[in-house]
Amino acid sequence: MTDQSQPTREGGCLCGAIRYRITEDPIATVACHCGHCQTQSGGAFGLSMVLARYALEITSGKLRSFTIAADSGALKTGWFCGDCGTRIYNENARLPETYNLKPGTLDDTSWFTPVAHVWLAAKQPWTPIPDGVKKLDGNPM
Ligand SMILES: [Zn+2]
Ligand SMILES: [Zn+2]
């Protein structure tokens, strides 16, 4: 695909075992500064690209999962490559229509921007938040 008007909507894990594609525009991309996202990412925040579940197709590889209760009590399951551990997406049992893709796993990461930063109450004090985004101290739902 060399047509610049059609962004690449495929991605995968670090080792290459997992490949996926997304077949529809995402609903939104959000940066989450909660403690779970900091631990899972090993960084200062996590990114979630909210997608309709039917818009995510795993095209190769087998994912493994891990389930944990969020502070809200909602069960969240993270899906990752069983070989290299790269997190591909999360699902929330209370949100059965959507997945939260980890958009840093896309081959082309140039076309999305987080529209909101959430759980700012837990953010690292040295993490800057850009102007023009929605800002929430806690949970978006
Ligand atoms: Zn992998
Ligand atoms: Zn989070």
Coordinates of C-alpha atoms and ligand atoms in Angstrom, one line a residue:
M1 CA 0.0 0.0 0.0
T2 CA 1.6 3.2 -1.1
D3 CA -1.5 5.4 -1.3
Q4 CA -0.9 8.1 1.3
S5 CA -4.6 8.7 1.7
Q6 CA -5.0 5.2 3.1
P7 CA -3.1 5.0 6.4
T8 CA -1.7 1.5 7.2
R9 CA -4.1 0.0 9.7
E10 CA -2.0 -3.1 10.5
G11 CA 0.2 -3.9 13.5
G12 CA 1.8 -6.5 15.6
C13 CA 4.0 -7.5 18.4
L14 CA 7.8 -7.0 18.8
C15 CA 8.7 -10.6 17.8
G16 CA 6.3 -10.7 14.8
A17 CA 4.3 -13.7 15.9
I18 CA 1.1 -11.6 16.4
R19 CA -0.3 -9.6 13.5
Y20 CA -3.6 -7.8 13.3
R21 CA -5.5 -5.3 11.2
I22 CA -8.2 -2.8 12.1
T23 CA -11.0 -2.5 9.6
E24 CA -12.8 0.7 10.8
D25 CA -11.8 4.1 12.1
P26 CA -11.3 4.1 15.8
I27 CA -13.8 5.8 18.1
A28 CA -11.1 7.7 20.1
T29 CA -7.5 7.4 21.4
V30 CA -7.0 8.1 25.1
A31 CA -3.9 8.4 27.3
C32 CA -4.4 6.8 30.7
H33 CA -2.1 7.8 33.6
C34 CA -3.5 5.3 36.2
G35 CA -1.2 3.0 38.2
H36 CA -2.1 -0.1 36.2
C37 CA -1.2 1.5 32.9
Q38 CA 2.1 2.7 34.3
T39 CA 2.9 -0.8 35.6
Q40 CA 1.7 -2.6 32.4
S41 CA 3.6 -0.2 30.1
G42 CA 6.6 0.3 32.2
G43 CA 6.2 3.9 31.4
A44 CA 4.4 7.0 32.5
F45 CA 1.1 6.3 30.9
G46 CA -0.7 3.8 28.6
L47 CA -2.5 4.5 25.3
S48 CA -5.9 3.1 24.5
M49 CA -7.4 3.3 21.0
V50 CA -11.1 2.5 21.4
L51 CA -12.4 0.3 18.6
A52 CA -15.6 -1.6 17.8
R53 CA -14.8 -5.2 18.7
Y54 CA -15.7 -6.4 15.2
A55 CA -13.1 -3.9 13.7
L56 CA -10.1 -5.8 15.2
E57 CA -9.0 -9.0 13.4
I58 CA -6.0 -11.0 14.6
T59 CA -4.5 -12.3 11.4
S60 CA -1.7 -14.4 12.8
G61 CA -0.5 -15.8 16.1
K62 CA -2.1 -16.8 19.3
L63 CA -2.7 -14.3 22.2
R64 CA -2.5 -15.0 25.9
S65 CA -4.5 -13.1 28.4
F66 CA -4.4 -11.8 32.0
T67 CA -7.4 -10.6 33.9
I68 CA -7.4 -8.0 36.8
A69 CA -10.0 -6.0 38.6
A70 CA -9.8 -2.2 38.0
D71 CA -10.2 0.2 40.8
S72 CA -13.8 0.5 39.7
G73 CA -14.2 -3.2 40.2
A74 CA -14.6 -3.9 36.5
L75 CA -12.7 -6.9 35.2
K76 CA -10.2 -6.0 32.6
T77 CA -8.5 -8.6 30.4
G78 CA -5.3 -7.8 28.7
W79 CA -4.3 -9.8 25.6
F80 CA -0.6 -10.1 24.7
C81 CA 1.8 -12.1 22.6
G82 CA 2.7 -15.3 24.5
D83 CA 6.2 -15.2 23.0
C84 CA 7.4 -11.7 23.5
G85 CA 4.8 -10.3 25.9
T86 CA 3.8 -7.3 23.9
R87 CA 0.3 -6.1 25.0
I88 CA -2.0 -5.9 21.9
Y89 CA -5.3 -4.9 23.4
N90 CA -7.4 -4.8 26.6
E91 CA -11.1 -5.6 27.1
N92 CA -13.4 -4.4 29.8
A93 CA -16.2 -6.7 30.9
R94 CA -18.5 -3.8 31.3
L95 CA -17.9 -2.5 27.8
P96 CA -18.8 -5.5 25.6
E97 CA -18.9 -3.5 22.4
T98 CA -15.4 -2.2 22.3
Y99 CA -11.7 -3.1 22.7
N100 CA -8.9 -0.8 23.7
L101 CA -6.1 -1.4 21.3
K102 CA -2.6 -0.5 22.3
P103 CA -1.9 1.8 19.4
G104 CA 1.9 1.8 19.8
T105 CA 1.7 -1.6 18.2
L106 CA 0.5 -0.2 14.9
D107 CA 3.0 -0.3 12.0
D108 CA 2.2 3.4 11.3
T109 CA 1.6 5.4 14.4
S110 CA 1.5 8.8 12.7
W111 CA -2.2 9.1 12.1
F112 CA -3.7 9.2 15.6
T113 CA -3.5 11.6 18.5
P114 CA -4.9 11.2 22.0
V115 CA -8.0 13.3 22.5
A116 CA -8.1 12.9 26.2
H117 CA -5.8 12.3 29.2
V118 CA -7.4 10.5 32.1
W119 CA -6.4 9.5 35.6
L120 CA -4.3 12.7 35.9
A121 CA -4.6 12.3 39.7
A122 CA -2.0 9.5 39.3
K123 CA 0.2 11.1 36.7
Q124 CA 3.9 11.6 37.1
P125 CA 4.6 15.2 37.9
W126 CA 7.1 15.5 35.1
T127 CA 4.7 14.3 32.4
P128 CA 3.5 17.3 30.3
I129 CA -0.1 17.3 29.1
P130 CA -0.7 19.1 25.8
D131 CA -3.2 21.9 25.5
G132 CA -6.4 21.2 23.6
V133 CA -7.2 17.8 25.0
K134 CA -9.8 16.7 27.5
K135 CA -8.4 16.2 31.0
L136 CA -9.9 14.1 33.7
D137 CA -8.5 13.4 37.1
G138 CA -10.1 9.9 37.2
N139 CA -12.0 7.4 35.3
P140 CA -13.6 8.4 31.9
M141 CA -16.7 6.3 32.5
Ligands
ZN1 ZN 5.5 -11.4 20.0
ZN2 ZN -5.1 3.2 33.0

